[in-house]
CSV table of C-alpha atoms in Angstrom, one decimal:
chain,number,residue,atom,x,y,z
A,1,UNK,CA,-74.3,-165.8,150.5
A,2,UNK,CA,-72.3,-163.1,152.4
A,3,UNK,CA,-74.6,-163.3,155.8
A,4,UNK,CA,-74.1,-167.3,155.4
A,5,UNK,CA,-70.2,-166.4,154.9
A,6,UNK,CA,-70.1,-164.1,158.0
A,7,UNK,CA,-71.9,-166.8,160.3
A,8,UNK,CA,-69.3,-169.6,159.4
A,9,UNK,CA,-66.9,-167.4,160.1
A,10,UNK,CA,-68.6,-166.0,163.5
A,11,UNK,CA,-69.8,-169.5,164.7
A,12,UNK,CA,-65.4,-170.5,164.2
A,13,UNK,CA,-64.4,-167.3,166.0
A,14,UNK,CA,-66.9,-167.8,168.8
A,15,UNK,CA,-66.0,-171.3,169.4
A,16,UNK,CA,-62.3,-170.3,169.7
A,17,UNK,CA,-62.9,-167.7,172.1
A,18,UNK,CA,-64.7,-170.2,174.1
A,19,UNK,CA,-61.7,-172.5,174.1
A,20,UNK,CA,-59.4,-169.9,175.4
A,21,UNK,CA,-62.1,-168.6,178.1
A,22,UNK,CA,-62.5,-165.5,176.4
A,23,UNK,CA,-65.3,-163.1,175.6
A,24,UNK,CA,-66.4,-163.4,171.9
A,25,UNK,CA,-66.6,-159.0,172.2
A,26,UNK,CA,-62.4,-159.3,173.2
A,27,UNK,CA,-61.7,-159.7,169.2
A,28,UNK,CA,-62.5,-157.9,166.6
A,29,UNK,CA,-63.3,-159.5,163.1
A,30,UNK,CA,-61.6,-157.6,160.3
A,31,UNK,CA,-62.7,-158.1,157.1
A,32,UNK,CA,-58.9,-158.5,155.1
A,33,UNK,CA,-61.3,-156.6,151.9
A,34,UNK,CA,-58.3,-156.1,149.6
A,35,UNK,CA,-59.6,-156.6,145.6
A,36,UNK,CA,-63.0,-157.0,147.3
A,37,UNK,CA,-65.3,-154.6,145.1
A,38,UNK,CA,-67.5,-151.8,147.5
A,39,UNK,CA,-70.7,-153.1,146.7
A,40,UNK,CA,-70.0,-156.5,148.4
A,41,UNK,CA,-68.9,-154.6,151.4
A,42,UNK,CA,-72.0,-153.2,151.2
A,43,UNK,CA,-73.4,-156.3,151.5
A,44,UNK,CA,-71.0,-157.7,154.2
A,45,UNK,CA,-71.4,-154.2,156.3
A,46,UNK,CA,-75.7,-155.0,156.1
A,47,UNK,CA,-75.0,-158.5,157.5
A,48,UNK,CA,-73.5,-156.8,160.6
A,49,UNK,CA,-69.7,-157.0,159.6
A,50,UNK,CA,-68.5,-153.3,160.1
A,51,UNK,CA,-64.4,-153.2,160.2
A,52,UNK,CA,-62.6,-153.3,157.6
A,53,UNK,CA,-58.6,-153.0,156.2
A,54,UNK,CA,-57.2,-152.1,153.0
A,55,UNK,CA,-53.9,-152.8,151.7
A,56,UNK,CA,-53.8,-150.4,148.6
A,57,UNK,CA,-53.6,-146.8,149.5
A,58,UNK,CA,-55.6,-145.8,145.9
A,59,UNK,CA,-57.9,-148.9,145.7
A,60,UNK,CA,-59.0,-147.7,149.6
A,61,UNK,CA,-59.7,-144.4,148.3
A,62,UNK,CA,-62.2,-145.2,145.6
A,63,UNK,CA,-64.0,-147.5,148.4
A,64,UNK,CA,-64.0,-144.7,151.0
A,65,UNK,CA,-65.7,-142.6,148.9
A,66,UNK,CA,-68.4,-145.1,147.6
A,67,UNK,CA,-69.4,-146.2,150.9
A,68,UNK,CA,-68.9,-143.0,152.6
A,69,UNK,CA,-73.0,-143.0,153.4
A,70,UNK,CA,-71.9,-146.3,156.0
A,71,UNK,CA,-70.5,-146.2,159.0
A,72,UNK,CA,-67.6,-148.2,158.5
A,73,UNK,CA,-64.7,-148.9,160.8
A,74,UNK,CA,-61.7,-148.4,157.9
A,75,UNK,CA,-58.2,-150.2,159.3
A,76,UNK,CA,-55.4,-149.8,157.1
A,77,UNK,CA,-53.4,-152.9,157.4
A,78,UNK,CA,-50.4,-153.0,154.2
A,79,UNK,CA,-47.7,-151.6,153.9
A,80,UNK,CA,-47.7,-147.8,153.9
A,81,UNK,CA,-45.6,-145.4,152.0
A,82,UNK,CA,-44.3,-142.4,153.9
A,83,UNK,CA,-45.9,-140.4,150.6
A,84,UNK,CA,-49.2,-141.8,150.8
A,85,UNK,CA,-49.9,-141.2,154.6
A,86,UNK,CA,-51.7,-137.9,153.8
A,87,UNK,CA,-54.2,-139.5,152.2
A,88,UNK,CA,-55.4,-141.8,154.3
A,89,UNK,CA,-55.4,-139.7,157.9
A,90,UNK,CA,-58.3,-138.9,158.9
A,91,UNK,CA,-60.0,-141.7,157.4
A,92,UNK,CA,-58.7,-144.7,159.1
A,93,UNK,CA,-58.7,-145.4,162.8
A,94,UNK,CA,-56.0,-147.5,162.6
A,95,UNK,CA,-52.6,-148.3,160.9
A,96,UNK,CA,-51.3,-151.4,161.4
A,97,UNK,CA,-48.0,-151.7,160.1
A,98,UNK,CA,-45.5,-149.1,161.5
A,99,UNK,CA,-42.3,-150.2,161.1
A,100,UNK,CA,-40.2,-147.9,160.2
A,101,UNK,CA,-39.1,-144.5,162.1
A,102,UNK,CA,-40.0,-142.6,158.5
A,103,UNK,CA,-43.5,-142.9,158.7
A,104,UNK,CA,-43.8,-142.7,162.0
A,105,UNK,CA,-42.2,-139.5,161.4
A,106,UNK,CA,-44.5,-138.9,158.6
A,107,UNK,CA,-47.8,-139.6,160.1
A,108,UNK,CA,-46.7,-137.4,163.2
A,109,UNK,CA,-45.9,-134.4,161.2
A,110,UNK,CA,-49.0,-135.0,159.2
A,111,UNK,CA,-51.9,-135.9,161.3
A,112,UNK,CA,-54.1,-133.5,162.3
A,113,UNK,CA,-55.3,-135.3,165.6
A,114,UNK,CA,-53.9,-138.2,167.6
A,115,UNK,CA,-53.5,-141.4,165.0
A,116,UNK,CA,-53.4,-144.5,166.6
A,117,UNK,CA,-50.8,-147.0,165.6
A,118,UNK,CA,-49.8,-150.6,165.8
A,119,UNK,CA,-46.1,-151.4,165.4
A,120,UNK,CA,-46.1,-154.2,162.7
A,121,UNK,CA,-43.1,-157.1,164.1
A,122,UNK,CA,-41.2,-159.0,161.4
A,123,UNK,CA,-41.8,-162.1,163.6
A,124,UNK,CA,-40.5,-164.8,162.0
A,125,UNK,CA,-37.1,-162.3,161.2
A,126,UNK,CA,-37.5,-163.3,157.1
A,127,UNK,CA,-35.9,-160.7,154.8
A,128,UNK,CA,-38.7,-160.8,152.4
A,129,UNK,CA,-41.1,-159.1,155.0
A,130,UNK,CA,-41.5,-155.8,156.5
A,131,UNK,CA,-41.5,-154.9,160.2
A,132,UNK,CA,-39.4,-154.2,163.0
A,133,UNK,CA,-37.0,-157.4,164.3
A,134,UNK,CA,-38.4,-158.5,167.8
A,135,UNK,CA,-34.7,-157.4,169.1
A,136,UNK,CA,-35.2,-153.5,168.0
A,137,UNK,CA,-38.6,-153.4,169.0
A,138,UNK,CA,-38.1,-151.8,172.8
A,139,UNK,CA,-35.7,-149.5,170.8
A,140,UNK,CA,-38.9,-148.5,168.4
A,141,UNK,CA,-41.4,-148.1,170.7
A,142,UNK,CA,-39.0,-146.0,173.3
A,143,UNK,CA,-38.5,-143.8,170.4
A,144,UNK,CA,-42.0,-143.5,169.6
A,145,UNK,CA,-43.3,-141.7,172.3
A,146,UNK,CA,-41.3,-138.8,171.4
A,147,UNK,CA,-44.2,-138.4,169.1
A,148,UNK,CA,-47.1,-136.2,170.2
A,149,UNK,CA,-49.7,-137.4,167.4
A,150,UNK,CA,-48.8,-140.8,167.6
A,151,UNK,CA,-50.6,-143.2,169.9
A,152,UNK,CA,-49.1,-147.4,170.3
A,153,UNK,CA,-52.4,-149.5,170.8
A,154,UNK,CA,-50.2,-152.7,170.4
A,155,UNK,CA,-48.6,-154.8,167.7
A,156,UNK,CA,-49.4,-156.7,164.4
A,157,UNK,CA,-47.8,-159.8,162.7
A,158,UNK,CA,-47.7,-162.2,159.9
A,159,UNK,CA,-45.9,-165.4,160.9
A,160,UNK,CA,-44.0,-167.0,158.3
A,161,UNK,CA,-46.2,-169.5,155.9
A,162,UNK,CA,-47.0,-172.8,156.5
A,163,UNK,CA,-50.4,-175.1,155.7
A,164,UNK,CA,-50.3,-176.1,159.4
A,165,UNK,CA,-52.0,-173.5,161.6
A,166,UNK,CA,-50.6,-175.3,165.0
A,167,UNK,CA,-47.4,-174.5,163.2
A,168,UNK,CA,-47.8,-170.8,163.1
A,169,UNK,CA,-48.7,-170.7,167.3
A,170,UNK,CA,-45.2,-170.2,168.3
A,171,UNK,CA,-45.1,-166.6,166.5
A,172,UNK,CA,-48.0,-165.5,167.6
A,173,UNK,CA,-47.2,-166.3,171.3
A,174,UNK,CA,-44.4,-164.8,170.9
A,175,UNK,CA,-46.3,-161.7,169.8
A,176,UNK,CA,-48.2,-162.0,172.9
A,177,UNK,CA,-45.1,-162.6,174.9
A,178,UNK,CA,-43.1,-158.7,173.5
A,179,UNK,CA,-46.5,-157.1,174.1
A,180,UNK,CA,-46.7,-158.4,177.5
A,181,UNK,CA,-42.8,-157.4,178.0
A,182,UNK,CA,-43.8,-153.9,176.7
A,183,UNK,CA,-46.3,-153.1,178.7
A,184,UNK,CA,-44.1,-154.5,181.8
A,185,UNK,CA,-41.1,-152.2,180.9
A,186,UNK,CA,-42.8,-149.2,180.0
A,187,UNK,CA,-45.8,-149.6,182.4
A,188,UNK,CA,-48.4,-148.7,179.6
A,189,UNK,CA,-51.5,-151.1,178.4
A,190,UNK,CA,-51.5,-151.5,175.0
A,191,UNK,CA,-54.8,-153.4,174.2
A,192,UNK,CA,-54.0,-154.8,170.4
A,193,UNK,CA,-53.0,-157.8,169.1
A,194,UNK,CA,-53.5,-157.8,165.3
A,195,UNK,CA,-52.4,-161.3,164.3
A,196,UNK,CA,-54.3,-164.4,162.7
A,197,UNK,CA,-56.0,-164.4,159.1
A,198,UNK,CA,-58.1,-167.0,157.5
A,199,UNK,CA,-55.6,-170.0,157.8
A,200,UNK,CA,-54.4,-169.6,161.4
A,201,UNK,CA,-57.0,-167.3,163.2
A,202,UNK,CA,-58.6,-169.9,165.6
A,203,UNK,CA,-54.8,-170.3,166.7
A,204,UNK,CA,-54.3,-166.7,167.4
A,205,UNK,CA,-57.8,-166.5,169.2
A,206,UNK,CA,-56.6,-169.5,171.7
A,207,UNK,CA,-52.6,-167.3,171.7
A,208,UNK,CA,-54.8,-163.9,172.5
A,209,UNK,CA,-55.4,-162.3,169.3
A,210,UNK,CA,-57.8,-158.7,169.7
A,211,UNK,CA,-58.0,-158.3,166.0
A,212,UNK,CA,-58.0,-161.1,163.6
A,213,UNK,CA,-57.7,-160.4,159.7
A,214,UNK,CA,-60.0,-162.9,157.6
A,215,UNK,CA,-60.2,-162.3,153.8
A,216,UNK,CA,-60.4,-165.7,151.9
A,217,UNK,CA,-63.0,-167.0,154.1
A,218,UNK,CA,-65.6,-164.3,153.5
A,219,UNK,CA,-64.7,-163.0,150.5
A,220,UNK,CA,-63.0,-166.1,148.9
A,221,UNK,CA,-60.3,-166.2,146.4
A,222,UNK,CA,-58.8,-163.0,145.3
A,223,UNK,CA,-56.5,-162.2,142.4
């Protein structure tokens, strides 16, 4: 059932990569395993699935340490309090939703080695979500690279809802359109686009998504 889950999925993601003339190996499928018990990663990770991202600071914990005998790729992708960073450094190799200078101060005085980052934009500017507004977001990342143990690979989103995908492809070309900006202004590459979950992905493939976040689709509905 999981290996059949992970080839819909696969067979969906390659076919929107070919639509956009890119590489299947330019994206990374993250497995959204939030409520997802270990043992089913387990069984995900044996069908050739290895990256995965937690929301829940504690629930990651307890799944870290049962699977610690795989080599999973652990991406934390929910919002992070500045008092739970300790926790998880070290054990993720990457954070995707910076988006506030507090925890990027945190995670700088904290980190042991270089932690790499993505700087989570409120997109769709609704009060309801976290992130940084597209107009502060050459402020942010100016400010960030005061930081010696803090590395930008590139920015994350979460458009706002809708049941029509095609409706969701303005944000994330817009996305693509401050990363591009970034890189332009501050002559750096940043290689990460984390935007597109199991709704909206094959948008966000075609818009040029690196990371896309599928969790209903494998795992199905979660509580």
């Amino acid at each position: 059932m999981s290996c059949e889950k992970l080839r819909e999925v696969e067979e969906r993601l390659q076919k929107a990569c070919e639509r956009a003339g890119r590489k299947r190996e330019e994206v990374v499928l993250l497995g959204a395993s939030k409520s997802v018990p270990a043992e089913r990663i387990r069984e995900f990770y044996a069908c050739g699935l290895s990256t995965f991202g937690e929301n829940r600071v504690q629930e990651f914990l307890k799944k870290y340490q049962a699977l610690e005998d795989i080599a999973i790729d652990w991406h934390f992708i929910g919002r992070l309090q500045s008092n739970k960073v300790k926790y998880i450094l070290g054990k993720v190799s990457l954070i995707h939703s910076l988006d506030r200078d507090s925890l990027a101060q945190e995670i700088n005085k904290r980190a042991g080695a270089v932690q790499d980052v993505l700087i989570e934009v409120n997109i769709g500017e609704e009060t309801t979500k976290g992130g940084v507004a597209p107009g502060e977001l050459f402020a942010f990342y100016q400010h960030l690279l005061s930081y010696k143990n803090l590395r930008v690979l590139g920015l994350m989103c979460i458009p706002p809802y809708t049941e029509d995908p095609e409706k969701a492809r303005p944000y994330f070309a817009k996305l693509r359109e401050l990363k591009e900006k970034l890189e332009s202004e501050f002559l750096v590459k940043l290689p990460h686009l984390s935007m597109g979950m199991s709704a909206d992905f094959e948008v966000a493939v075609e818009e040029g998504a690196t990371i896309v976040r599928i969790g209903t689709l494998l795992f199905g509905e979660r509580r």
